[in-house]
Tab-separated table of C-alpha atoms in Angstrom:
chain	number	residue	atom	x	y	z
A	1	LEU	CA	-0.016	-0.080	0.120
A	2	ASP	CA	0.946	3.634	-0.371
A	3	VAL	CA	0.220	6.161	2.475
A	4	TYR	CA	-0.544	9.788	1.803
A	5	GLU	CA	-0.288	12.278	4.671
A	6	PRO	CA	-1.005	15.940	5.163
A	7	ALA	CA	2.346	17.935	4.508
A	8	GLY	CA	3.873	19.616	7.584
A	9	ASP	CA	1.263	18.062	9.836
A	10	SER	CA	1.831	17.277	13.470
A	11	GLU	CA	-1.466	15.819	14.376
A	12	THR	CA	-1.438	12.220	15.661
A	13	ASN	CA	-5.032	11.125	15.534
A	14	ARG	CA	-6.315	11.738	12.154
A	15	ALA	CA	-9.088	9.681	10.396
A	16	LEU	CA	-7.716	7.163	7.902
A	17	VAL	CA	-9.275	6.467	4.555
A	18	ILE	CA	-8.205	3.271	2.681
A	19	LEU	CA	-9.124	2.990	-0.996
A	20	ALA	CA	-9.023	0.111	-3.558
A	21	HIS	CA	-8.622	0.648	-7.277
A	22	GLY	CA	-10.615	-0.619	-10.067
A	23	GLY	CA	-9.970	-2.953	-13.037
A	24	PHE	CA	-12.596	-5.763	-12.893
A	25	PHE	CA	-10.330	-7.745	-10.521
A	26	ILE	CA	-8.034	-8.426	-13.537
A	27	SER	CA	-6.055	-5.089	-13.809
A	28	GLY	CA	-5.375	-1.749	-12.048
A	29	SER	CA	-2.999	-0.981	-9.275
A	30	LYS	CA	-2.529	1.216	-6.187
A	31	ASP	CA	-1.014	3.982	-8.330
A	32	GLY	CA	-3.823	4.280	-10.701
A	33	PRO	CA	-5.523	7.516	-11.811
A	34	ASP	CA	-8.886	6.472	-10.300
A	35	VAL	CA	-7.414	6.498	-6.750
A	36	VAL	CA	-4.207	8.501	-6.508
A	37	PRO	CA	-5.801	11.903	-7.110
A	38	LEU	CA	-8.550	11.041	-4.480
A	39	CYS	CA	-5.787	9.921	-1.929
A	40	GLU	CA	-3.855	13.183	-2.584
A	41	ASP	CA	-6.926	15.348	-2.218
A	42	LEU	CA	-7.966	13.562	0.937
A	43	ALA	CA	-4.551	14.377	2.387
A	44	ARG	CA	-4.824	17.892	1.522
A	45	MET	CA	-8.129	17.886	3.361
A	46	GLY	CA	-6.534	16.618	6.485
A	47	TYR	CA	-7.119	12.877	6.336
A	48	VAL	CA	-4.399	10.062	6.153
A	49	SER	CA	-5.278	8.087	3.113
A	50	ALA	CA	-3.961	4.866	1.717
A	51	SER	CA	-4.314	3.172	-1.701
A	52	ILE	CA	-3.882	-0.600	-1.547
A	53	ASN	CA	-2.963	-3.399	-3.941
A	54	TYR	CA	-5.057	-6.615	-3.803
A	55	ARG	CA	-4.823	-10.067	-5.565
A	56	LEU	CA	-5.955	-10.029	-9.094
A	57	GLY	CA	-6.960	-12.521	-11.651
A	58	PHE	CA	-9.585	-15.170	-12.211
A	59	PRO	CA	-10.156	-17.811	-14.867
A	60	PHE	CA	-12.757	-16.997	-17.531
A	61	ALA	CA	-14.847	-20.099	-16.762
A	62	ASN	CA	-17.917	-20.395	-14.398
A	63	LEU	CA	-17.609	-16.610	-14.175
A	64	GLU	CA	-20.281	-16.097	-11.518
A	65	ALA	CA	-18.212	-18.140	-8.893
A	66	ARG	CA	-14.785	-17.031	-10.082
A	67	MET	CA	-15.739	-13.177	-9.978
A	68	THR	CA	-17.193	-13.692	-6.573
A	69	GLU	CA	-14.132	-15.428	-5.358
A	70	ALA	CA	-12.044	-12.566	-6.727
A	71	ALA	CA	-13.959	-10.072	-4.675
A	72	LEU	CA	-13.666	-12.112	-1.501
A	73	ARG	CA	-9.795	-12.304	-1.999
A	74	GLY	CA	-9.962	-8.558	-2.231
A	75	VAL	CA	-11.989	-8.300	0.897
A	76	HIS	CA	-9.398	-10.487	2.672
A	77	ASP	CA	-6.623	-8.228	1.399
A	78	MET	CA	-8.490	-5.069	2.425
A	79	LYS	CA	-9.068	-6.477	5.911
A	80	ALA	CA	-5.441	-7.185	6.180
A	81	ALA	CA	-4.586	-3.509	5.404
A	82	ILE	CA	-7.043	-2.292	8.037
A	83	ARG	CA	-5.477	-4.676	10.649
A	84	TRP	CA	-1.997	-3.584	9.492
A	85	PHE	CA	-2.589	0.043	10.259
A	86	ARG	CA	-4.050	-0.811	13.694
A	87	LYS	CA	-0.964	-3.038	14.322
A	88	SER	CA	1.250	-0.024	13.336
A	89	VAL	CA	-0.355	1.930	16.173
A	90	GLU	CA	0.058	-0.669	18.858
A	91	GLU	CA	3.411	-1.940	17.797
A	92	SER	CA	5.265	0.713	15.921
A	93	GLY	CA	4.348	3.929	17.722
A	94	ASN	CA	1.664	5.132	15.325
A	95	PRO	CA	3.980	6.235	12.631
A	96	TYR	CA	1.217	7.684	10.543
A	97	GLY	CA	-0.557	9.584	13.169
A	98	ILE	CA	-4.023	7.895	12.755
A	99	ASP	CA	-6.903	7.412	15.066
A	100	PRO	CA	-7.461	3.638	15.037
A	101	GLU	CA	-10.992	4.281	15.959
A	102	GLN	CA	-11.716	6.358	12.848
A	103	ILE	CA	-10.965	4.064	9.850
A	104	TYR	CA	-13.050	4.259	6.644
A	105	ILE	CA	-12.716	2.229	3.478
A	106	GLY	CA	-13.697	2.778	-0.074
A	107	GLY	CA	-13.143	1.827	-3.672
A	108	VAL	CA	-13.648	2.616	-7.262
A	109	SER	CA	-15.489	0.054	-9.564
A	110	ALA	CA	-14.036	-3.291	-8.442
A	111	GLY	CA	-12.578	-1.510	-5.410
A	112	GLY	CA	-16.150	-0.470	-4.595
A	113	PHE	CA	-17.201	-4.169	-4.816
A	114	ILE	CA	-14.559	-4.976	-2.357
A	115	ALA	CA	-15.671	-2.061	0.238
A	116	LEU	CA	-19.448	-3.071	-0.086
A	117	HIS	CA	-18.667	-6.819	0.423
A	118	LEU	CA	-16.446	-6.195	3.313
A	119	ALA	CA	-19.176	-4.198	5.009
A	120	TYR	CA	-22.225	-6.115	4.272
A	121	LEU	CA	-21.244	-9.647	3.506
A	122	ASP	CA	-20.618	-10.062	7.212
A	123	GLU	CA	-22.155	-13.516	7.992
A	124	GLU	CA	-20.716	-16.726	6.681
A	125	ALA	CA	-24.372	-17.938	6.039
A	126	GLU	CA	-24.666	-15.131	3.429
A	127	ILE	CA	-21.841	-16.514	1.153
A	128	PRO	CA	-23.284	-17.878	-2.060
A	129	SER	CA	-23.581	-21.725	-1.949
A	130	TYR	CA	-21.425	-21.967	-5.114
A	131	ILE	CA	-18.392	-20.575	-3.245
A	132	ASP	CA	-16.052	-22.971	-1.417
A	133	LEU	CA	-13.917	-21.129	1.145
A	134	ALA	CA	-11.632	-24.173	1.201
A	135	ASN	CA	-10.389	-23.213	-2.214
A	136	PRO	CA	-6.910	-21.950	-2.566
A	137	GLY	CA	-6.661	-18.312	-1.540
A	138	LEU	CA	-10.059	-18.267	0.202
A	139	ASN	CA	-9.419	-19.878	3.514
A	140	GLY	CA	-9.640	-18.132	6.883
A	141	GLY	CA	-13.535	-17.483	6.604
A	142	LEU	CA	-14.556	-13.964	6.118
A	143	GLU	CA	-11.451	-12.541	7.646
A	144	GLY	CA	-9.092	-14.355	5.544
A	145	VAL	CA	-5.328	-15.170	6.164
A	146	SER	CA	-3.721	-12.202	4.451
A	147	GLY	CA	-1.844	-11.039	7.581
A	148	ASN	CA	-1.825	-9.104	10.731
A	149	ALA	CA	-3.911	-11.440	12.696
A	150	GLY	CA	-5.224	-10.411	16.139
A	151	TYR	CA	-6.355	-6.947	15.216
A	152	SER	CA	-9.744	-5.712	14.294
A	153	SER	CA	-10.884	-5.238	10.761
A	154	HIS	CA	-13.866	-2.982	11.734
A	155	VAL	CA	-14.641	0.183	9.781
A	156	ASN	CA	-16.817	3.191	10.550
A	157	ALA	CA	-18.224	3.628	7.068
A	158	ILE	CA	-17.640	2.965	3.395
A	159	ILE	CA	-17.276	4.893	0.133
A	160	ASN	CA	-18.550	3.174	-2.963
A	161	ILE	CA	-17.653	4.763	-6.440
A	162	ALA	CA	-19.372	2.935	-9.196
A	163	GLY	CA	-19.076	-0.574	-7.459
A	164	ALA	CA	-22.084	-3.078	-6.786
A	165	ILE	CA	-22.853	-5.721	-4.350
A	166	GLY	CA	-23.961	-9.364	-5.008
A	167	GLU	CA	-27.262	-9.108	-2.973
A	168	LYS	CA	-28.582	-5.872	-1.351
A	169	SER	CA	-30.597	-7.941	1.185
A	170	TRP	CA	-27.115	-8.439	3.012
A	171	ILE	CA	-27.541	-4.820	4.102
A	172	THR	CA	-29.506	-4.609	7.408
A	173	ALA	CA	-30.267	-2.226	10.216
A	174	GLY	CA	-27.258	-1.364	12.106
A	175	ASP	CA	-24.793	-1.767	9.282
A	176	GLU	CA	-22.030	0.743	8.324
A	177	PRO	CA	-23.282	3.987	6.698
A	178	ALA	CA	-22.127	4.583	3.143
A	179	ALA	CA	-21.320	7.225	0.580
A	180	LEU	CA	-22.653	6.054	-2.856
A	181	LEU	CA	-21.585	7.714	-6.154
A	182	HIS	CA	-22.565	6.238	-9.510
A	183	GLY	CA	-23.272	7.462	-13.152
A	184	ASP	CA	-26.735	6.659	-14.260
A	185	VAL	CA	-25.763	5.529	-17.613
A	186	ASP	CA	-22.802	3.270	-16.364
A	187	THR	CA	-22.298	0.503	-18.934
A	188	THR	CA	-19.536	-1.161	-16.893
A	189	VAL	CA	-21.171	-1.608	-13.570
A	190	PRO	CA	-24.975	-1.583	-13.311
A	191	TYR	CA	-26.337	1.728	-11.798
A	192	ALA	CA	-29.372	-0.220	-10.273
A	193	THR	CA	-30.093	-3.891	-10.412
A	194	ASP	CA	-28.987	-5.590	-13.599
A	195	MET	CA	-26.600	-8.199	-15.049
A	196	GLN	CA	-22.871	-7.601	-14.547
A	197	LEU	CA	-21.142	-8.066	-17.936
A	198	VAL	CA	-17.484	-8.721	-18.728
A	199	PHE	CA	-16.228	-6.440	-21.456
A	200	GLY	CA	-19.732	-5.207	-21.865
A	201	VAL	CA	-21.079	-8.355	-23.622
A	202	VAL	CA	-20.508	-11.540	-21.504
A	203	PRO	CA	-23.091	-11.998	-18.763
A	204	VAL	CA	-21.713	-12.973	-15.263
A	205	THR	CA	-24.216	-12.589	-12.550
A	206	GLU	CA	-26.934	-10.105	-11.339
A	207	VAL	CA	-25.694	-7.346	-9.046
A	208	ASP	CA	-27.248	-4.354	-7.173
A	209	GLY	CA	-25.533	-1.136	-7.951
A	210	SER	CA	-25.635	2.190	-5.977
A	211	PHE	CA	-29.267	2.954	-6.778
A	212	SER	CA	-30.628	-0.297	-5.636
A	213	ILE	CA	-28.278	-0.144	-2.475
A	214	ALA	CA	-29.547	3.416	-1.582
A	215	GLN	CA	-33.152	2.120	-1.835
A	216	ARG	CA	-32.328	-0.792	0.410
A	217	MET	CA	-30.523	1.453	2.978
A	218	GLU	CA	-33.534	3.809	3.025
A	219	GLU	CA	-35.790	0.712	3.641
A	220	VAL	CA	-33.728	-0.619	6.617
A	221	GLY	CA	-32.553	2.843	8.092
A	222	VAL	CA	-28.907	2.712	7.317
A	223	ALA	CA	-27.438	6.238	7.082
A	224	HIS	CA	-26.118	7.078	3.524
A	225	CYS	CA	-25.330	9.702	1.040
A	226	PHE	CA	-26.215	8.993	-2.562
A	227	GLU	CA	-25.043	10.985	-5.551
A	228	THR	CA	-26.228	10.348	-9.121
A	229	HIS	CA	-23.784	11.509	-11.719
A	230	GLU	CA	-26.641	12.243	-14.223
A	231	GLY	CA	-25.749	11.436	-17.866
A	232	PHE	CA	-22.400	9.982	-16.960
A	233	ASN	CA	-20.840	6.623	-17.670
A	234	HIS	CA	-18.414	4.766	-15.519
A	235	VAL	CA	-16.114	6.655	-12.890
A	236	PRO	CA	-16.657	10.126	-14.247
A	237	HIS	CA	-14.478	11.669	-11.489
A	238	THR	CA	-11.418	10.461	-13.358
A	239	SER	CA	-11.984	12.775	-16.392
A	240	ALA	CA	-14.573	15.541	-15.303
A	241	ALA	CA	-13.307	18.011	-12.749
A	242	ALA	CA	-16.759	18.938	-11.646
A	243	ASP	CA	-17.649	15.377	-10.819
A	244	ASN	CA	-14.339	14.995	-9.062
A	245	ASP	CA	-15.244	17.852	-6.911
A	246	THR	CA	-18.758	16.498	-6.306
A	247	THR	CA	-17.071	13.128	-5.298
A	248	LEU	CA	-14.765	14.735	-2.823
A	249	TYR	CA	-17.709	16.612	-1.315
A	250	ARG	CA	-19.844	13.630	-0.834
A	251	ILE	CA	-16.987	11.656	0.679
A	252	ASN	CA	-16.347	14.490	3.074
A	253	LYS	CA	-19.911	14.631	4.102
A	254	ILE	CA	-19.974	11.125	5.241
A	255	LEU	CA	-16.555	11.357	6.994
A	256	SER	CA	-17.357	14.695	8.766
A	257	HIS	CA	-20.600	13.006	10.064
A	258	PHE	CA	-18.367	10.759	12.214
A	259	GLU	CA	-15.194	12.813	12.907
A	260	CYS	CA	-16.888	15.987	13.562
A	261	GLU	CA	-20.128	14.615	14.811
A	262	ILE	CA	-22.210	16.778	12.563
A	263	ALA	CA	-25.644	15.917	11.165
A	264	LEU	CA	-25.530	13.765	7.954
A	265	GLU	CA	-27.141	16.136	5.502
A	266	CYS	CA	-26.200	15.062	1.863
């Protein structure tokens, strides 16, 4: 992972935001243009931020199971990163000046899938029956064995930028709040509930995008901010300055609700 900190800063209890890149679980990296500018801007706004790598790749056979397994591997690796930061506080003197009680996660596209599944796929009974956690790279239950055992992987809230979840019913009362941002003409990841496609043509599985997630959160009383990028396709913050500003504004809204204890007014 790469860590971004406010320059010339002496605070020792800043909120931490960990982001995961996009790339459909087969490409992308922690230094990609979908995450680095967000990390840099979050650091300028006073947060400590981090961009992580996670395991990539899956065979293009039995796509529903293989893509879900890839998402779970990403969840395991994100949880390892969360635990690593808490370990750094306890065992290394808090070198990044974070508050271990104020950790937030998010992601772009596939990274959004990771953040959503980390937060809301939180019971082993919810894991689809076609997934075998005994398969290589999936052992360790929902926590995984990616490292830094013994520390919590709890997060306060999540940020989903153009990601989706396998089943919105996994979201229940008391779950983590979320900032949800999505273009309403996204042809890569469904904006609502629709079939996830590979390369825009090969069907994989039905998923629930940000619109459907926001509906579910409204039904069960989970706090959230939902921003529709009207008329935009996938991840417009990477190419449109106005949408990048809107993305940062919505992210700051959900973070400020916790760190500054202000009302969540999106």
